């Protein structure tokens, strides 16, 4: 999940969360079927935000993936988007198959949310459906000539395939390193690193940290944290971006170190990252 | 050219910068000059929504040191949490005890996690020797109580910052307040056992190592305490720059 800075910052429910209204779990689940479309939309977000993993919540949200009532003037499905996003956070694998169906939805943002949530749910059964969607951007093993192609949520798809370790998709992922949209390139580099562990792809992201646009540097910080690329530690610390984002990125490196060290002692890499993190507090 | 003329030139460069790159360069130059007159301009740079410039301004303010503290306390921005976080970082970096109440309040109650994080960190880097000797221990206990509370913060990064401060505080009070130091080691062990965040637990482990190393040194090098006292009498950064 590249590029959504609001998720990094200050969403903590400290004090009065200022939600406008405070829901109970029962109310939120009931509101998914409220006559008021605004309440349905809010309830779907709320159930995800507070990770209400109850069976009734999951069932209600899965049902909301087929909602026809809430439409934007352009034909989008706001409730479906929120429901798809929430289901990723709830971690219930019952949602996998309905989310795969959402990859065919006419609304781009529903497809994007479904891809992101399928990544979070981590079930490789969705890999063929994701790779079909990726192929929309390809002719054989090259990008389609009509560029820039924004017809599919390539970023989310690429990230999901990387996280799901879909090594069989490497030939489909690789061409997206040349995509004209930088965020898509980074998502491809991130996935290629996860799928191959070749430093060249990590270095491509490190190089992007020196880029001009703050928005892009923020996205790359998230990517490097997600792949835990240790050699990026100094570049992460030094790039021009908010410390909050650098800290999250470095935490990704740190956790990767800990998860990949067999012994109980801290590795030299972990200690290096800790010292950098301390310097950014 | 004297410092004042130089400051005026550098301050104007900041004010007239018309791109984010120029602003960054201008703030870096102003910060590097480390001139007291530049304090209000450096503080203003914390609010420009330019992270590079803010980092440079924080470094500059820390280098100026104590002389920047009153302005920082006075000009701290209540309406821009990003600027406030940078100002708290500067105060934390300076470590002046005049900032104690501001840091305690910010670490416990600010709505912004980046402000709470920076303040929690600052509580561990205070210059205790600035306090009258008879007050040191009571203030250390006050800070300890606050840190134990901050360890319950819902945000991992705030708890992480609190752990760094518990570490330095444990080392500071190991021989003077051994019972309080024990409360810290108990808290750290509890976090290692129960904290939900792997990053925080890893930082706790590192803190435990540092505290153990220091205990080891206490046993084998009892002279260390004496050295600490000597260090504290060297005038700190900032004082010699006027």
Short mmCIF file of C-alpha atoms in Angstrom, two decimals:
data_model
loop_
_atom_site.label_atom_id
_atom_site.label_comp_id
_atom_site.label_asym_id
_atom_site.label_seq_id
_atom_site.Cartn_x
_atom_site.Cartn_y
_atom_site.Cartn_z
CA UNK A 1 0.00 0.00 0.00
CA UNK A 2 1.88 2.89 -1.33
CA UNK A 3 1.12 6.51 -1.03
CA UNK A 4 -1.56 7.05 1.52
CA UNK A 5 0.19 9.29 4.04
CA UNK A 6 -2.84 9.68 6.26
CA UNK A 7 -2.49 6.12 7.39
CA UNK A 8 0.88 6.91 8.91
CA UNK A 9 -0.10 9.82 10.98
CA UNK A 10 -2.20 10.50 13.96
CA UNK A 11 -5.11 8.17 13.62
CA UNK A 12 -4.87 7.16 17.23
CA UNK A 13 -8.14 6.96 19.10
CA UNK A 14 -6.75 8.89 22.07
CA UNK A 15 -9.21 10.74 24.19
CA UNK A 16 -12.47 11.29 22.46
CA UNK A 17 -11.80 9.98 19.02
CA UNK A 18 -13.81 12.78 17.49
CA UNK A 19 -15.66 10.45 15.16
CA UNK A 20 -18.67 12.67 15.17
CA UNK A 21 -20.66 9.80 16.57
CA UNK A 22 -19.59 6.89 18.68
CA UNK A 23 -20.97 3.57 17.59
CA UNK A 24 -21.35 0.29 19.38
CA UNK A 25 -20.42 -2.91 17.57
CA UNK A 26 -24.08 -3.96 17.36
CA UNK A 27 -25.11 -0.58 15.97
CA UNK A 28 -22.35 -0.60 13.38
CA UNK A 29 -23.32 -4.06 12.14
CA UNK A 30 -26.99 -3.07 12.05
CA UNK A 31 -26.12 0.18 10.26
CA UNK A 32 -24.66 -1.80 7.33
CA UNK A 33 -28.29 -2.28 6.34
CA UNK A 34 -29.57 1.12 7.39
CA UNK A 35 -31.88 3.04 5.09
CA UNK A 36 -29.41 5.91 5.43
CA UNK A 37 -26.61 5.25 2.92
CA UNK A 38 -24.30 7.58 4.81
CA UNK A 39 -24.64 5.44 7.91
CA UNK A 40 -23.89 2.27 5.93
CA UNK A 41 -20.76 3.81 4.44
CA UNK A 42 -19.56 5.02 7.84
CA UNK A 43 -20.33 1.69 9.53
CA UNK A 44 -18.23 -0.23 7.00
CA UNK A 45 -15.29 2.08 7.61
CA UNK A 46 -15.77 1.93 11.37
CA UNK A 47 -15.81 -1.89 11.51
CA UNK A 48 -12.48 -1.96 9.71
CA UNK A 49 -10.94 0.91 11.62
CA UNK A 50 -11.63 -0.72 14.96
CA UNK A 51 -11.02 -4.22 13.63
CA UNK A 52 -14.31 -5.74 14.70
CA UNK A 53 -13.65 -9.35 13.76
CA UNK A 54 -17.03 -10.72 14.81
CA UNK A 55 -18.73 -13.18 12.50
CA UNK A 56 -21.74 -10.91 12.03
CA UNK A 57 -19.49 -8.05 10.97
CA UNK A 58 -17.68 -10.21 8.41
CA UNK A 59 -20.96 -11.54 7.02
CA UNK A 60 -22.46 -8.06 6.84
CA UNK A 61 -19.40 -6.63 5.07
CA UNK A 62 -19.27 -9.52 2.58
CA UNK A 63 -22.89 -8.83 1.78
CA UNK A 64 -22.05 -5.14 1.32
CA UNK A 65 -19.60 -6.12 -1.44
CA UNK A 66 -22.68 -6.68 -3.62
CA UNK A 67 -24.39 -3.45 -2.70
CA UNK A 68 -26.29 -1.75 -5.50
CA UNK A 69 -27.90 1.11 -3.57
CA UNK A 70 -24.92 3.41 -2.98
CA UNK A 71 -23.64 4.81 -6.30
CA UNK A 72 -21.57 7.82 -7.27
CA UNK A 73 -22.58 9.91 -10.31
CA UNK A 74 -19.73 8.17 -12.20
CA UNK A 75 -21.12 4.75 -11.33
CA UNK A 76 -18.73 3.96 -8.46
CA UNK A 77 -19.70 1.89 -5.45
CA UNK A 78 -18.66 3.74 -2.27
CA UNK A 79 -20.02 1.16 0.17
CA UNK A 80 -18.36 -1.72 -1.69
CA UNK A 81 -15.03 0.16 -1.53
CA UNK A 82 -15.26 0.61 2.21
CA UNK A 83 -16.44 -2.94 2.78
CA UNK A 84 -13.56 -4.32 0.71
CA UNK A 85 -11.05 -2.22 2.65
CA UNK A 86 -12.51 -3.27 5.99
CA UNK A 87 -12.45 -6.98 5.14
CA UNK A 88 -8.70 -6.84 4.60
CA UNK A 89 -8.25 -5.51 8.12
CA UNK A 90 -10.46 -8.11 9.76
CA UNK A 91 -8.29 -11.03 8.66
CA UNK A 92 -11.13 -13.49 8.06
CA UNK A 93 -10.43 -15.79 5.11
CA UNK A 94 -14.12 -16.18 4.33
CA UNK A 95 -13.69 -12.84 2.58
CA UNK A 96 -11.11 -14.14 0.10
CA UNK A 97 -13.47 -15.56 -2.48
CA UNK A 98 -15.92 -12.60 -2.45
CA UNK A 99 -12.95 -10.22 -2.77
CA UNK A 100 -11.66 -12.17 -5.77
CA UNK A 101 -15.07 -11.59 -7.36
CA UNK A 102 -14.60 -7.86 -6.68
CA UNK A 103 -11.53 -7.86 -8.94
CA UNK A 104 -14.05 -7.89 -11.81
CA UNK A 105 -16.06 -4.96 -10.49
CA UNK A 106 -16.56 -2.04 -12.89
CA UNK A 107 -15.34 0.41 -10.21
CA UNK A 108 -11.53 0.90 -10.26
CA UNK A 109 -11.45 1.72 -6.56
CA UNK A 110 -13.33 -1.44 -5.63
CA UNK A 111 -10.77 -3.45 -7.60
CA UNK A 112 -7.95 -1.56 -5.90
CA UNK A 113 -9.38 -2.09 -2.42
CA UNK A 114 -9.94 -5.77 -3.17
CA UNK A 115 -6.34 -6.24 -4.31
CA UNK A 116 -5.02 -4.50 -1.19
CA UNK A 117 -7.21 -6.57 1.08
CA UNK A 118 -6.32 -9.82 -0.67
CA UNK A 119 -2.69 -8.92 -0.01
CA UNK A 120 -3.47 -8.48 3.67
CA UNK A 121 -5.40 -11.73 3.91
CA UNK A 122 -2.39 -13.51 2.44
CA UNK A 123 -4.16 -16.43 0.76
CA UNK A 124 -2.27 -17.42 -2.43
CA UNK A 125 -5.48 -18.73 -3.98
CA UNK A 126 -6.07 -15.20 -5.33
CA UNK A 127 -2.81 -15.17 -7.33
CA UNK A 128 -4.30 -16.33 -10.66
CA UNK A 129 -7.07 -13.71 -10.51
CA UNK A 130 -4.57 -10.95 -9.66
CA UNK A 131 -2.22 -11.97 -12.45
CA UNK A 132 -5.11 -11.95 -14.94
CA UNK A 133 -5.76 -8.35 -13.99
CA UNK A 134 -2.07 -7.52 -14.37
CA UNK A 135 -2.10 -9.00 -17.87
CA UNK A 136 -4.55 -6.29 -18.94
CA UNK A 137 -1.50 -4.02 -19.03
CA UNK A 138 0.62 -6.41 -21.06
CA UNK A 139 0.97 -7.69 -24.57
CA UNK A 140 2.91 -10.88 -24.13
CA UNK A 141 5.75 -9.89 -21.83
CA UNK A 142 5.77 -6.19 -22.67
CA UNK A 143 3.69 -3.26 -21.54
CA UNK A 144 0.82 -2.44 -23.86
CA UNK A 145 1.65 0.39 -26.20
CA UNK A 146 -1.20 2.64 -25.09
CA UNK A 147 0.58 4.49 -22.30
CA UNK A 148 0.23 5.56 -19.61
CA UNK A 149 -2.21 2.81 -18.84
CA UNK A 150 -4.25 3.66 -15.76
CA UNK A 151 -7.04 1.20 -16.37
CA UNK A 152 -6.15 -1.18 -13.53
CA UNK A 153 -4.84 -0.66 -9.99
CA UNK A 154 -1.40 -1.94 -11.00
CA UNK A 155 0.31 -0.66 -7.89
CA UNK A 156 -1.94 -2.64 -5.58
CA UNK A 157 -1.81 -5.73 -7.78
CA UNK A 158 2.00 -5.70 -7.97
CA UNK A 159 2.36 -5.22 -4.25
CA UNK A 160 -0.03 -8.04 -3.54
CA UNK A 161 1.78 -10.44 -5.88
CA UNK A 162 5.08 -9.58 -4.20
CA UNK A 163 3.73 -10.02 -0.70
CA UNK A 164 2.07 -13.29 -1.67
CA UNK A 165 5.42 -14.55 -3.03
CA UNK A 166 3.90 -15.28 -6.41
CA UNK A 167 7.22 -16.26 -8.00
CA UNK A 168 5.41 -17.71 -11.00
CA UNK A 169 4.38 -14.14 -11.87
CA UNK A 170 7.94 -12.74 -12.16
CA UNK A 171 7.72 -12.46 -15.99
CA UNK A 172 4.48 -10.49 -15.65
CA UNK A 173 5.77 -8.21 -12.89
CA UNK A 174 9.11 -7.34 -14.46
CA UNK A 175 7.82 -5.26 -17.42
CA UNK A 176 6.15 -2.87 -14.97
CA UNK A 177 9.60 -1.65 -13.90
CA UNK A 178 9.36 0.42 -17.09
CA UNK A 179 5.84 1.74 -16.49
CA UNK A 180 5.62 5.52 -17.04
CA UNK A 181 4.03 6.09 -13.64
CA UNK A 182 6.78 6.16 -11.02
CA UNK A 183 4.61 4.73 -8.26
CA UNK A 184 3.92 1.71 -10.44
CA UNK A 185 7.64 1.30 -11.13
CA UNK A 186 8.33 1.31 -7.41
CA UNK A 187 5.61 -1.22 -6.73
CA UNK A 188 7.19 -3.43 -9.39
CA UNK A 189 10.67 -2.99 -7.89
CA UNK A 190 9.32 -3.83 -4.48
CA UNK A 191 7.60 -6.95 -5.75
CA UNK A 192 10.64 -8.00 -7.78
CA UNK A 193 12.79 -7.74 -4.67
CA UNK A 194 10.38 -9.86 -2.69
CA UNK A 195 10.15 -12.43 -5.45
CA UNK A 196 13.87 -12.65 -6.27
CA UNK A 197 15.75 -11.14 -3.26
CA UNK A 198 18.07 -9.52 -5.79
CA UNK A 199 19.64 -6.33 -4.36
CA UNK A 200 19.37 -4.55 -7.71
CA UNK A 201 15.66 -4.01 -7.04
CA UNK A 202 16.25 -2.77 -3.50
CA UNK A 203 18.86 -0.37 -4.85
CA UNK A 204 16.37 0.94 -7.37
CA UNK A 205 14.16 1.99 -4.48
CA UNK A 206 17.10 3.48 -2.59
CA UNK A 207 17.86 5.59 -5.63
CA UNK A 208 14.27 6.79 -5.68
CA UNK A 209 14.72 8.19 -2.16
CA UNK A 210 16.86 10.92 -3.73
CA UNK A 211 14.04 11.92 -6.09
CA UNK A 212 12.47 15.36 -6.24
CA UNK A 213 8.94 14.74 -5.15
CA UNK A 214 8.12 14.37 -1.47
CA UNK A 215 5.03 12.32 -2.28
CA UNK A 216 7.16 9.76 -4.11
CA UNK A 217 9.82 9.63 -1.41
CA UNK A 218 7.08 8.88 1.10
CA UNK A 219 5.82 6.00 -1.02
CA UNK A 220 9.32 4.57 -1.35
CA UNK A 221 9.82 4.73 2.42
CA UNK A 222 6.77 2.53 2.81
CA UNK A 223 8.06 0.15 0.13
CA UNK A 224 11.49 -0.22 1.72
CA UNK A 225 9.95 -0.83 5.12
CA UNK A 226 7.69 -3.47 3.65
CA UNK A 227 10.56 -5.40 2.09
CA UNK A 228 12.93 -4.87 5.02
CA UNK A 229 15.87 -3.93 2.81
CA UNK A 230 18.64 -3.40 5.36
CA UNK A 231 21.08 -1.70 3.03
CA UNK A 232 18.62 1.19 2.71
CA UNK A 233 18.89 2.12 6.41
CA UNK A 234 21.17 5.13 6.01
CA UNK A 235 19.39 6.42 2.93
CA UNK A 236 16.06 6.18 4.74
CA UNK A 237 17.44 8.16 7.67
CA UNK A 238 18.79 10.87 5.40
CA UNK A 239 16.03 11.31 2.84
CA UNK A 240 13.99 14.49 3.07
CA UNK A 241 10.71 13.35 4.57
CA UNK A 242 8.83 13.35 7.86
CA UNK A 243 10.49 11.45 10.69
CA UNK A 244 7.24 9.57 11.33
CA UNK A 245 7.48 7.94 7.94
CA UNK A 246 11.19 7.22 8.27
CA UNK A 247 10.57 5.57 11.63
CA UNK A 248 7.88 3.31 10.22
CA UNK A 249 10.17 2.41 7.35
CA UNK A 250 13.08 1.62 9.67
CA UNK A 251 10.80 -0.39 11.91
CA UNK A 252 10.07 -2.55 8.89
CA UNK A 253 13.82 -3.13 8.49
CA UNK A 254 14.21 -3.87 12.19
CA UNK A 255 11.38 -6.39 12.29
CA UNK A 256 12.70 -8.05 9.17
CA UNK A 257 16.08 -8.42 10.90
CA UNK A 258 14.51 -9.92 14.01
CA UNK A 259 12.27 -12.28 12.05
CA UNK A 260 15.19 -13.51 9.98
CA UNK A 261 17.64 -14.02 12.82
CA UNK A 262 17.54 -17.48 14.33
CA UNK A 263 19.20 -16.58 17.62
CA UNK A 264 17.71 -14.53 20.40
CA UNK A 265 20.48 -11.93 20.33
CA UNK A 266 20.20 -8.72 18.36
CA UNK A 267 22.07 -8.78 15.07
CA UNK A 268 24.52 -6.04 14.14
CA UNK A 269 21.99 -4.93 11.53
CA UNK A 270 19.24 -4.65 14.13
CA UNK A 271 21.46 -2.57 16.43
CA UNK A 272 22.38 -0.27 13.59
CA UNK A 273 18.71 0.27 12.75
CA UNK A 274 17.82 0.89 16.42
CA UNK A 275 20.48 3.59 16.68
CA UNK A 276 19.17 5.27 13.54
CA UNK A 277 15.60 5.10 14.82
CA UNK A 278 16.62 6.64 18.14
CA UNK A 279 18.20 9.53 16.27
CA UNK A 280 14.89 10.28 14.54
CA UNK A 281 12.64 10.32 17.59
CA UNK B 1 31.21 41.40 8.70
CA UNK B 2 29.99 40.81 12.21
CA UNK B 3 27.57 38.11 13.30
CA UNK B 4 24.61 40.43 13.27
CA UNK B 5 25.13 41.50 9.65
CA UNK B 6 25.63 37.89 8.65
CA UNK B 7 22.46 36.89 10.47
CA UNK B 8 20.45 39.56 8.65
CA UNK B 9 21.69 38.38 5.27
CA UNK B 10 21.00 34.74 6.02
CA UNK B 11 17.59 35.50 7.50
CA UNK B 12 16.62 37.47 4.41
CA UNK B 13 17.67 34.55 2.24
CA UNK B 14 15.25 32.33 4.15
CA UNK B 15 12.45 34.86 3.89
CA UNK B 16 12.95 35.37 0.18
CA UNK B 17 13.40 31.72 -0.79
CA UNK B 18 10.95 31.02 -3.59
CA UNK B 19 11.31 27.26 -3.99
CA UNK B 20 11.53 24.41 -1.55
CA UNK B 21 15.13 23.68 -2.59
CA UNK B 22 16.21 27.28 -2.05
CA UNK B 23 14.42 27.32 1.27
CA UNK B 24 16.23 24.18 2.29
CA UNK B 25 19.62 25.65 1.35
CA UNK B 26 18.88 28.96 3.06
CA UNK B 27 17.73 27.31 6.29
CA UNK B 28 20.75 25.02 6.27
CA UNK B 29 23.08 28.00 5.96
CA UNK B 30 21.31 29.95 8.64
CA UNK B 31 21.33 26.93 10.95
CA UNK B 32 25.02 26.29 10.33
CA UNK B 33 25.88 29.87 11.33
CA UNK B 34 24.44 29.15 14.78
CA UNK B 35 23.68 32.77 15.62
CA UNK B 36 21.29 33.52 18.44
CA UNK B 37 19.42 36.19 16.50
CA UNK B 38 18.30 33.58 14.02
CA UNK B 39 16.20 31.70 16.58
CA UNK B 40 12.78 33.13 15.58
CA UNK B 41 13.50 32.49 11.90
CA UNK B 42 14.60 28.92 12.61
CA UNK B 43 11.48 28.35 14.68
CA UNK B 44 9.35 29.70 11.84
CA UNK B 45 11.08 27.25 9.50
CA UNK B 46 9.68 24.39 11.57
CA UNK B 47 6.26 25.28 10.22
CA UNK B 48 7.00 25.49 6.49
CA UNK B 49 5.96 21.91 5.76
CA UNK B 50 9.41 21.25 4.35
CA UNK B 51 10.89 18.31 6.28
CA UNK B 52 14.44 18.93 5.08
CA UNK B 53 14.33 22.55 6.21
CA UNK B 54 12.80 21.49 9.51
CA UNK B 55 15.58 18.98 10.18
CA UNK B 56 18.18 21.67 9.49
CA UNK B 57 16.35 24.17 11.70
CA UNK B 58 16.13 21.66 14.57
CA UNK B 59 19.87 21.00 14.29
CA UNK B 60 20.51 24.73 14.27
CA UNK B 61 18.36 25.32 17.34
CA UNK B 62 20.04 22.48 19.20
CA UNK B 63 23.45 23.93 18.35
CA UNK B 64 22.40 27.32 19.70
CA UNK B 65 21.25 25.48 22.80
CA UNK B 66 20.01 27.12 25.98
CA UNK B 67 19.65 30.53 24.39
CA UNK B 68 16.96 29.14 22.10
CA UNK B 69 14.87 27.67 24.90
CA UNK B 70 12.77 30.68 25.97
CA UNK B 71 11.74 31.43 22.38
CA UNK B 72 10.96 27.79 21.71
CA UNK B 73 8.75 27.62 24.79
CA UNK B 74 7.07 30.87 23.88
CA UNK B 75 6.62 30.37 20.15
CA UNK B 76 5.63 26.73 20.17
CA UNK B 77 2.81 26.34 17.69
CA UNK B 78 -0.40 25.10 19.22
CA UNK B 79 -2.18 24.86 15.90
CA UNK B 80 0.31 23.07 13.68
CA UNK B 81 1.20 19.68 15.07
CA UNK B 82 4.00 19.09 12.63
CA UNK B 83 5.74 22.32 13.65
CA UNK B 84 5.06 21.51 17.29
CA UNK B 85 6.71 18.10 16.94
CA UNK B 86 9.83 19.69 15.48
CA UNK B 87 9.93 22.30 18.27
CA UNK B 88 9.63 19.56 20.88
CA UNK B 89 12.46 17.70 19.14
CA UNK B 90 14.61 20.81 19.40
CA UNK B 91 13.77 21.14 23.10
CA UNK B 92 14.52 17.45 23.60
CA UNK B 93 17.85 17.83 21.83
CA UNK B 94 18.83 20.79 23.99
CA UNK B 95 17.72 18.97 27.14
CA UNK B 96 17.13 22.15 29.12
CA UNK B 97 15.13 21.48 32.28
CA UNK B 98 13.08 24.63 31.75
CA UNK B 99 11.26 22.58 29.13
CA UNK B 100 10.31 19.90 31.66
CA UNK B 101 6.67 20.88 32.13
CA UNK B 102 6.15 21.36 28.41
CA UNK B 103 7.66 17.95 27.70
CA UNK B 104 5.63 16.21 30.41
CA UNK B 105 2.39 17.74 29.21
CA UNK B 106 3.14 17.04 25.54
CA UNK B 107 4.26 13.45 26.13
CA UNK B 108 1.16 12.58 28.11
CA UNK B 109 -1.61 14.58 26.49
CA UNK B 110 -0.83 15.91 23.02
CA UNK B 111 -3.21 14.52 20.41
CA UNK B 112 -0.42 14.17 17.85
CA UNK B 113 1.64 11.03 18.06
CA UNK B 114 4.70 12.73 16.60
CA UNK B 115 4.58 15.33 19.37
CA UNK B 116 4.12 12.68 22.08
CA UNK B 117 6.98 10.68 20.58
CA UNK B 118 9.41 13.61 20.52
CA UNK B 119 8.45 14.65 24.05
CA UNK B 120 8.79 11.11 25.42
CA UNK B 121 12.27 11.00 23.98
CA UNK B 122 13.12 14.38 25.49
CA UNK B 123 12.25 13.23 28.99
CA UNK B 124 15.23 10.89 28.86
CA UNK B 125 17.77 13.46 27.74
CA UNK B 126 17.31 16.21 30.33
CA UNK B 127 20.39 17.86 31.80
CA UNK B 128 19.80 16.97 35.40
CA UNK B 129 22.70 19.03 36.68
CA UNK B 130 20.81 22.20 35.80
CA UNK B 131 18.50 21.47 38.68
CA UNK B 132 19.36 22.40 42.28
CA UNK B 133 20.92 19.27 43.78
CA UNK B 134 18.13 18.83 46.32
CA UNK B 135 15.49 18.70 43.59
CA UNK B 136 17.12 16.23 41.23
CA UNK B 137 15.75 13.07 42.78
CA UNK B 138 12.16 14.24 43.12
CA UNK B 139 12.09 15.44 39.51
CA UNK B 140 13.62 12.17 38.34
CA UNK B 141 10.85 10.29 40.11
CA UNK B 142 8.27 12.61 38.55
CA UNK B 143 9.71 11.88 35.09
CA UNK B 144 9.80 8.17 35.85
CA UNK B 145 6.10 8.17 36.80
CA UNK B 146 5.28 9.97 33.56
CA UNK B 147 7.32 7.52 31.48
CA UNK B 148 5.61 4.53 33.09
CA UNK B 149 2.31 6.06 32.05
CA UNK B 150 3.53 6.83 28.53
CA UNK B 151 4.47 3.16 28.12
CA UNK B 152 0.70 2.55 27.86
CA UNK B 153 0.35 4.85 24.84
CA UNK B 154 -1.68 3.25 22.03
CA UNK B 155 0.96 4.18 19.44
CA UNK B 156 4.00 1.94 19.11
CA UNK B 157 6.35 4.81 18.31
CA UNK B 158 5.48 6.66 21.52
CA UNK B 159 6.09 3.53 23.60
CA UNK B 160 9.32 3.03 21.67
CA UNK B 161 10.43 6.55 22.55
CA UNK B 162 9.46 6.01 26.19
CA UNK B 163 11.67 2.91 26.29
CA UNK B 164 14.69 4.91 25.10
CA UNK B 165 14.10 7.33 27.96
CA UNK B 166 13.57 4.61 30.53
CA UNK B 167 16.92 3.23 29.43
CA UNK B 168 18.84 6.47 29.97
CA UNK B 169 16.99 7.20 33.19
CA UNK B 170 17.72 3.72 34.56
CA UNK B 171 21.40 4.25 33.87
CA UNK B 172 21.35 7.74 35.40
CA UNK B 173 19.70 6.69 38.66
CA UNK B 174 21.19 3.20 39.00
CA UNK B 175 23.25 4.07 42.06
CA UNK B 176 21.38 7.08 43.41
CA UNK B 177 17.84 5.65 43.33
CA UNK B 178 18.26 1.88 43.07
CA UNK B 179 14.66 1.13 44.07
CA UNK B 180 13.33 3.37 41.31
CA UNK B 181 15.79 1.86 38.85
CA UNK B 182 14.34 -1.51 39.74
CA UNK B 183 10.88 -0.25 38.79
CA UNK B 184 12.28 0.52 35.36
CA UNK B 185 13.78 -2.91 34.87
CA UNK B 186 10.48 -4.47 35.97
CA UNK B 187 8.55 -2.30 33.53
CA UNK B 188 10.91 -3.23 30.69
CA UNK B 189 10.55 -6.93 31.44
CA UNK B 190 6.79 -6.58 31.49
CA UNK B 191 6.86 -4.85 28.09
CA UNK B 192 9.13 -7.54 26.69
CA UNK B 193 6.59 -10.13 27.79
CA UNK B 194 3.39 -8.38 26.78
CA UNK B 195 3.85 -5.53 24.30
CA UNK B 196 2.03 -6.30 21.06
CA UNK B 197 4.58 -4.61 18.84
CA UNK B 198 7.71 -6.43 17.71
CA UNK B 199 9.61 -3.18 17.13
CA UNK B 200 8.92 -2.05 20.68
CA UNK B 201 9.87 -5.42 22.14
CA UNK B 202 13.12 -5.32 20.18
CA UNK B 203 13.92 -1.86 21.53
CA UNK B 204 13.18 -3.13 25.04
CA UNK B 205 15.67 -5.93 24.58
CA UNK B 206 18.28 -3.42 23.45
CA UNK B 207 17.55 -1.23 26.48
CA UNK B 208 17.96 -4.22 28.80
CA UNK B 209 21.34 -4.94 27.23
CA UNK B 210 22.50 -1.36 27.70
CA UNK B 211 21.38 -1.31 31.31
CA UNK B 212 23.15 -4.60 31.99
CA UNK B 213 26.34 -3.38 30.36
CA UNK B 214 26.25 -0.34 32.59
CA UNK B 215 25.71 -2.46 35.71
CA UNK B 216 28.70 -4.48 34.62
CA UNK B 217 30.76 -1.33 34.35
CA UNK B 218 29.60 -0.15 37.77
CA UNK B 219 31.00 -3.32 39.28
CA UNK B 220 34.30 -3.27 37.48
CA UNK B 221 34.92 0.43 37.15
CA UNK B 222 33.64 2.23 40.25
CA UNK B 223 35.42 5.41 39.15
CA UNK B 224 32.77 6.03 36.55
CA UNK B 225 30.51 8.00 38.83
CA UNK B 226 33.26 10.46 39.53
CA UNK B 227 33.79 10.96 35.82
CA UNK B 228 30.12 11.69 35.39
CA UNK B 229 30.31 14.48 37.91
CA UNK B 230 33.26 15.98 36.13
CA UNK B 231 31.52 15.84 32.78
CA UNK B 232 28.52 17.64 34.16
CA UNK B 233 30.64 20.62 35.09
CA UNK B 234 31.90 21.29 31.62
CA UNK B 235 29.84 24.16 30.19
CA UNK B 236 27.48 22.70 27.67
CA UNK B 237 26.88 23.50 24.08
CA UNK B 238 25.51 26.93 23.44
CA UNK B 239 26.92 28.66 26.46
CA UNK B 240 30.17 29.51 24.73
CA UNK B 241 28.62 30.81 21.57
CA UNK B 242 27.44 34.22 22.60
#
